[in-house]
XYZ file of C-alpha atoms in Angstrom:
366
model
C 28.852 -24.976 -14.821
C 28.058 -25.933 -11.294
C 27.314 -23.427 -8.479
C 28.125 -23.525 -4.858
C 24.866 -23.357 -3.047
C 26.067 -21.598 -0.036
C 27.946 -18.749 -1.510
C 26.390 -18.525 -4.917
C 29.915 -18.586 -6.504
C 30.768 -20.807 -9.506
C 32.720 -23.937 -8.700
C 35.625 -22.961 -10.984
C 36.109 -19.877 -8.938
C 36.181 -21.884 -5.597
C 38.865 -24.212 -7.125
C 40.809 -21.163 -8.280
C 40.705 -19.770 -4.723
C 42.060 -23.139 -3.361
C 44.966 -23.177 -5.904
C 45.792 -19.537 -5.317
C 45.864 -19.949 -1.605
C 48.479 -22.864 -1.949
C 50.674 -20.600 -4.100
C 50.028 -17.555 -1.982
C 53.665 -16.854 -1.002
C 55.009 -17.584 -4.517
C 52.227 -15.915 -6.402
C 50.411 -13.241 -4.373
C 49.100 -11.755 -7.696
C 46.935 -14.841 -8.124
C 45.275 -14.238 -4.841
C 44.487 -10.667 -5.756
C 42.998 -11.646 -9.086
C 40.890 -14.289 -7.335
C 39.497 -11.798 -4.809
C 38.594 -9.476 -7.793
C 36.719 -12.368 -9.436
C 34.779 -13.151 -6.146
C 34.015 -9.416 -5.884
C 32.611 -9.382 -9.380
C 30.567 -12.457 -8.555
C 29.025 -10.734 -5.578
C 28.264 -7.640 -7.709
C 26.437 -9.980 -10.137
C 24.371 -11.267 -7.262
C 23.230 -7.690 -6.493
C 22.416 -6.953 -10.054
C 20.341 -10.115 -10.367
C 17.888 -8.399 -7.815
C 17.112 -5.857 -10.447
C 16.361 -8.628 -13.066
C 13.382 -10.213 -11.296
C 10.506 -11.523 -13.290
C 8.044 -8.614 -13.453
C 4.220 -9.049 -13.587
C 4.179 -5.859 -15.573
C 6.471 -2.894 -16.610
C 3.790 -0.571 -15.426
C 2.262 -0.205 -11.886
C -0.156 2.076 -9.951
C 0.744 3.648 -6.648
C -2.421 4.531 -4.558
C -2.074 6.891 -1.607
C -4.727 7.636 0.824
C -4.949 11.068 2.268
C -7.418 11.583 5.109
C -9.036 14.970 5.568
C -7.272 15.618 8.813
C -3.897 15.568 6.878
C -4.956 18.255 4.444
C -2.554 20.768 6.193
C 0.389 18.646 4.772
C -0.817 19.143 1.188
C 2.370 21.225 0.253
C 4.695 18.436 1.520
C 3.341 15.644 -0.479
C 4.842 14.713 -3.816
C 1.876 13.860 -5.958
C 4.266 13.139 -8.753
C 5.094 9.825 -7.201
C 1.458 8.454 -7.025
C -0.931 7.432 -9.685
C -4.047 7.474 -7.570
C -5.081 9.760 -4.654
C -7.852 8.560 -2.413
C -9.392 11.338 -0.269
C -10.671 9.775 2.928
C -13.312 9.704 4.190
C -16.974 10.596 3.097
C -19.970 9.202 4.883
C -23.731 9.571 4.177
C -26.203 11.596 6.238
C -29.744 10.150 6.781
C -30.910 11.721 3.484
C -28.084 10.055 1.600
C -26.051 13.215 1.061
C -22.357 12.482 1.450
C -19.310 14.581 2.279
C -16.136 14.822 4.285
C -16.179 16.769 7.620
C -17.330 20.269 7.271
C -14.086 22.285 7.855
C -12.136 20.079 5.594
C -14.326 20.870 2.567
C -12.840 24.276 2.454
C -9.418 22.743 1.764
C -10.514 19.983 -0.575
C -10.308 21.947 -3.768
C -6.768 23.167 -2.863
C -5.601 19.617 -2.311
C -7.011 18.353 -5.669
C -5.712 21.378 -7.491
C -2.261 20.902 -6.063
C -2.209 17.237 -6.928
C -3.330 17.795 -10.523
C -0.865 20.693 -11.015
C 1.996 18.298 -10.123
C 0.642 15.254 -11.939
C -1.872 15.963 -14.755
C -2.716 12.210 -15.009
C -3.358 11.478 -11.340
C -6.717 9.911 -10.554
C -8.427 11.359 -7.557
C -11.103 9.174 -5.831
C -13.414 9.831 -2.915
C -13.035 7.134 -0.282
C -16.225 6.083 1.566
C -16.722 4.921 5.140
C -13.303 4.023 6.730
C -12.206 1.538 9.278
C -13.940 3.253 12.062
C -17.534 4.611 12.048
C -19.589 6.137 14.739
C -22.806 4.240 15.731
C -24.885 6.774 13.861
C -22.720 6.334 10.657
C -22.804 2.572 10.961
C -26.595 2.463 11.157
C -27.002 4.906 8.304
C -24.878 2.705 6.086
C -26.727 -0.528 7.275
C -30.109 1.124 6.441
C -29.118 2.324 2.966
C -27.529 -1.013 1.883
C -30.481 -3.141 3.068
C -33.136 -1.474 0.968
C -33.168 -1.338 -2.862
C -34.995 1.978 -2.803
C -32.636 3.534 -0.295
C -29.584 2.123 -2.217
C -30.760 4.000 -5.302
C -31.012 7.236 -3.414
C -27.517 6.759 -2.020
C -26.079 5.831 -5.404
C -27.458 8.862 -6.904
C -26.145 11.114 -4.121
C -22.617 9.594 -4.460
C -22.478 10.128 -8.221
C -23.710 13.680 -7.862
C -20.998 14.330 -5.285
C -18.349 12.818 -7.634
C -19.483 15.000 -10.518
C -19.815 18.160 -8.543
C -16.276 17.900 -7.141
C -14.706 16.421 -10.217
C -13.525 13.242 -8.738
C -12.323 10.366 -10.983
C -13.922 7.644 -9.041
C -15.093 6.156 -5.762
C -13.206 3.886 -3.310
C -15.510 1.835 -0.946
C -13.860 1.062 2.398
C -16.582 -0.450 4.422
C -15.004 -2.995 6.761
C -15.778 -5.880 8.980
C -19.208 -5.562 10.790
C -20.085 -2.656 8.606
C -20.310 -4.867 5.496
C -23.882 -5.763 5.827
C -26.764 -7.202 3.831
C -27.029 -5.417 0.520
C -23.384 -4.682 0.183
C -22.769 -6.540 -3.107
C -25.907 -5.148 -4.695
C -24.731 -1.750 -3.609
C -21.307 -2.241 -5.280
C -22.909 -3.410 -8.511
C -25.408 -0.625 -8.590
C -22.815 1.977 -7.837
C -20.388 0.535 -10.316
C -23.001 0.663 -13.107
C -23.892 4.339 -12.260
C -20.308 5.344 -12.203
C -19.280 3.650 -15.380
C -22.240 5.461 -17.057
C -20.230 8.631 -16.219
C -16.846 7.113 -17.160
C -15.794 7.020 -13.462
C -13.901 4.324 -11.553
C -14.672 2.157 -8.562
C -12.333 0.334 -6.210
C -12.574 -1.261 -2.739
C -10.184 -2.033 0.214
C -10.352 -5.406 1.773
C -8.535 -7.213 4.524
C -5.352 -9.189 3.899
C -6.828 -12.725 4.260
C -10.665 -12.285 4.665
C -13.488 -12.255 2.172
C -16.636 -10.857 3.926
C -19.755 -13.095 3.719
C -21.716 -10.305 2.062
C -19.235 -9.881 -0.765
C -19.922 -12.033 -3.871
C -18.100 -12.841 -7.086
C -20.212 -10.390 -9.086
C -19.402 -7.589 -6.746
C -15.657 -8.397 -7.011
C -15.744 -8.465 -10.769
C -17.498 -5.115 -10.855
C -14.432 -3.368 -9.177
C -11.637 -1.896 -11.249
C -9.171 -3.124 -8.686
C -8.868 -4.099 -4.985
C -6.539 -2.608 -2.343
C -5.234 -5.463 -0.089
C -4.916 -4.163 3.517
C -1.937 -6.249 4.343
C -1.527 -4.742 7.854
C -3.102 -4.637 11.207
C -2.319 -8.232 11.954
C -1.795 -7.005 15.474
C -2.700 -3.751 17.351
C -4.684 -2.097 20.180
C -7.347 -4.753 19.956
C -4.727 -7.204 21.465
C -2.257 -5.240 23.338
C -1.028 -8.186 25.511
C 0.671 -9.798 22.420
C 3.086 -7.202 20.982
C 4.483 -7.943 17.611
C 4.729 -6.963 13.921
C 1.444 -5.822 12.411
C 2.651 -5.938 8.743
C 5.662 -8.136 8.158
C 6.903 -9.257 4.665
C 5.352 -12.624 5.378
C 2.035 -11.000 6.035
C 2.264 -9.383 2.657
C 3.166 -12.577 1.046
C -0.031 -14.242 2.720
C -2.212 -11.406 1.580
C -0.982 -11.668 -2.068
C -1.435 -15.442 -2.041
C -4.902 -15.173 -0.514
C -6.436 -12.721 -3.127
C -4.420 -14.011 -6.114
C -4.599 -17.802 -5.580
C -7.371 -18.580 -2.920
C -9.962 -16.052 -4.148
C -8.666 -16.196 -7.741
C -8.653 -12.400 -8.549
C -6.629 -11.425 -11.686
C -3.322 -9.845 -10.348
C -3.948 -6.893 -12.689
C -6.881 -6.049 -10.355
C -4.707 -6.372 -7.160
C -2.698 -3.689 -5.297
C -0.667 -4.485 -2.162
C -1.312 -2.260 0.826
C 1.637 -1.072 2.994
C 1.550 0.900 6.164
C 3.349 4.326 6.932
C 2.473 3.812 10.617
C 3.134 1.337 13.420
C 1.923 0.218 16.909
C 3.520 0.856 20.220
C 2.733 -1.924 22.654
C 3.055 0.113 25.961
C 1.832 -2.546 28.357
C -0.492 -5.569 28.414
C -3.542 -3.336 28.244
C -2.460 -0.495 25.933
C -1.131 -0.227 22.434
C -1.043 3.042 20.532
C -0.477 3.952 16.876
C 2.408 6.227 15.708
C 3.704 7.468 12.391
C 6.874 6.486 10.455
C 7.619 10.070 10.320
C 7.775 10.298 14.037
C 10.159 7.490 14.236
C 12.611 9.046 11.819
C 12.231 12.408 13.594
C 13.448 10.735 16.801
C 16.358 9.094 15.098
C 17.169 8.769 11.402
C 18.598 5.301 11.900
C 15.024 4.085 12.685
C 14.436 4.374 8.899
C 16.302 1.132 8.418
C 14.438 -0.877 11.183
C 11.118 -2.516 11.557
C 10.954 -2.163 15.384
C 12.422 -0.292 18.223
C 11.542 -1.951 21.473
C 7.874 -2.714 21.431
C 7.358 -0.278 18.635
C 6.580 -2.174 15.409
C 6.431 -0.687 11.819
C 8.027 -0.844 8.402
C 11.235 0.720 7.586
C 12.732 1.482 4.157
C 14.205 -2.035 3.569
C 11.000 -3.789 4.327
C 8.940 -1.436 2.171
C 11.369 -1.933 -0.731
C 11.046 -5.692 -0.359
C 7.256 -5.388 -0.439
C 7.464 -3.328 -3.662
C 9.512 -6.052 -5.253
C 6.993 -8.584 -4.191
C 4.197 -6.512 -5.750
C 6.227 -5.925 -8.910
C 6.580 -9.700 -9.271
C 2.926 -10.682 -8.595
C 0.440 -7.771 -8.661
C -0.234 -4.453 -10.343
C 0.749 -1.869 -7.624
C 1.253 -0.609 -4.171
C -1.345 1.130 -1.848
C -0.343 3.417 1.058
C -2.145 4.066 4.323
C -1.436 6.954 4.479
C 0.557 9.683 2.838
C 0.489 12.159 5.854
C 2.394 9.643 8.041
C 5.462 9.676 5.994
C 8.829 11.313 6.790
C 9.095 14.349 4.449
C 12.845 13.931 4.074
C 15.374 11.935 2.399
C 14.053 9.021 4.445
C 10.594 9.066 2.827
C 8.844 5.709 2.293
C 7.012 7.274 -0.617
C 10.535 7.949 -2.208
C 11.481 4.295 -1.399
C 8.559 3.038 -3.270
C 9.160 5.394 -6.245
C 12.852 4.598 -6.493
C 12.412 0.870 -6.031
C 9.840 0.805 -8.882
C 12.134 2.979 -10.983
C 15.170 0.773 -10.389
C 13.256 -2.324 -11.390
C 12.322 -0.680 -14.623
C 8.614 -0.273 -13.759
C 6.804 2.905 -14.718
C 4.314 4.340 -12.248
C 3.757 8.081 -12.966
C 6.559 8.681 -15.406
C 7.362 11.742 -13.326
C 10.036 12.718 -10.737
C 12.737 10.700 -12.378
C 10.539 7.544 -12.822
């Protein structure tokens, strides 16, 4: 059977349409039947999307929650994520780590709420973050560079994990903050955590392998979160555009899977719940997806409004399908930026995986 390349309709159906059109006046019923056949063919096209080749029938959904979003704890549906990364903790000069003081009072409530909704959720403490103060950056650099100091820091991190009952550690040192000793730090931290049956992950840019990250360090990680976003932003406000397109996601997947050669079972595709508003040639500001929906619910189906660029529901769903075909999950920066409504991006991720027949949490209808 041949297929028409333009319409995706079998050739015998096209021929039938032609014959039915000639006989339209004499045999209108034929045309009606023909239209029904075409409609069925189109329905088959839609169902084919649900029959894509899956990398796995199980996937993880990793959601970051920064300490300054703890007040949204009661709005987040933890039943839709497999991993919760609490962000961020940084060391003091003596190696002691922790999130900002006032947030510590709310940390236990966040963790208890998450586990009450999802008994199998894995909660990690995420270290560092994309922005560090000069003091924090210098502290990290000092600890990473010295074997003796690294040992102190690793001990402090593991103690913090055990004290607060975390399931593991996510390392999110980025760009210039990935300094000499980083790979040794990952190896030493991984060994110490595994001695306690705890996990370790890291977040890396979409198409960059830092100079101080070696193969041994990559192998020591349980999985890697690909930050397939921030291709544009406030650092280049004169060039407005999409910071996290579907093509960007494809490039990130290809880089880590094929160029670097990481096993897809250890790769998770990052998606943004935020965007950038390019106000003028000197200024660009971030905004949340939730704010876009609050201003107009139709924005949930778009990827930009004027010079505001973000990901709407259709693009997030497409990225989930990309991940389902190629990798082992989705990562979200960050949960507090969602719209806590029927237009939720977290719900889009959850529903898309469920419709594809992929199990994430096994909860909330999955």
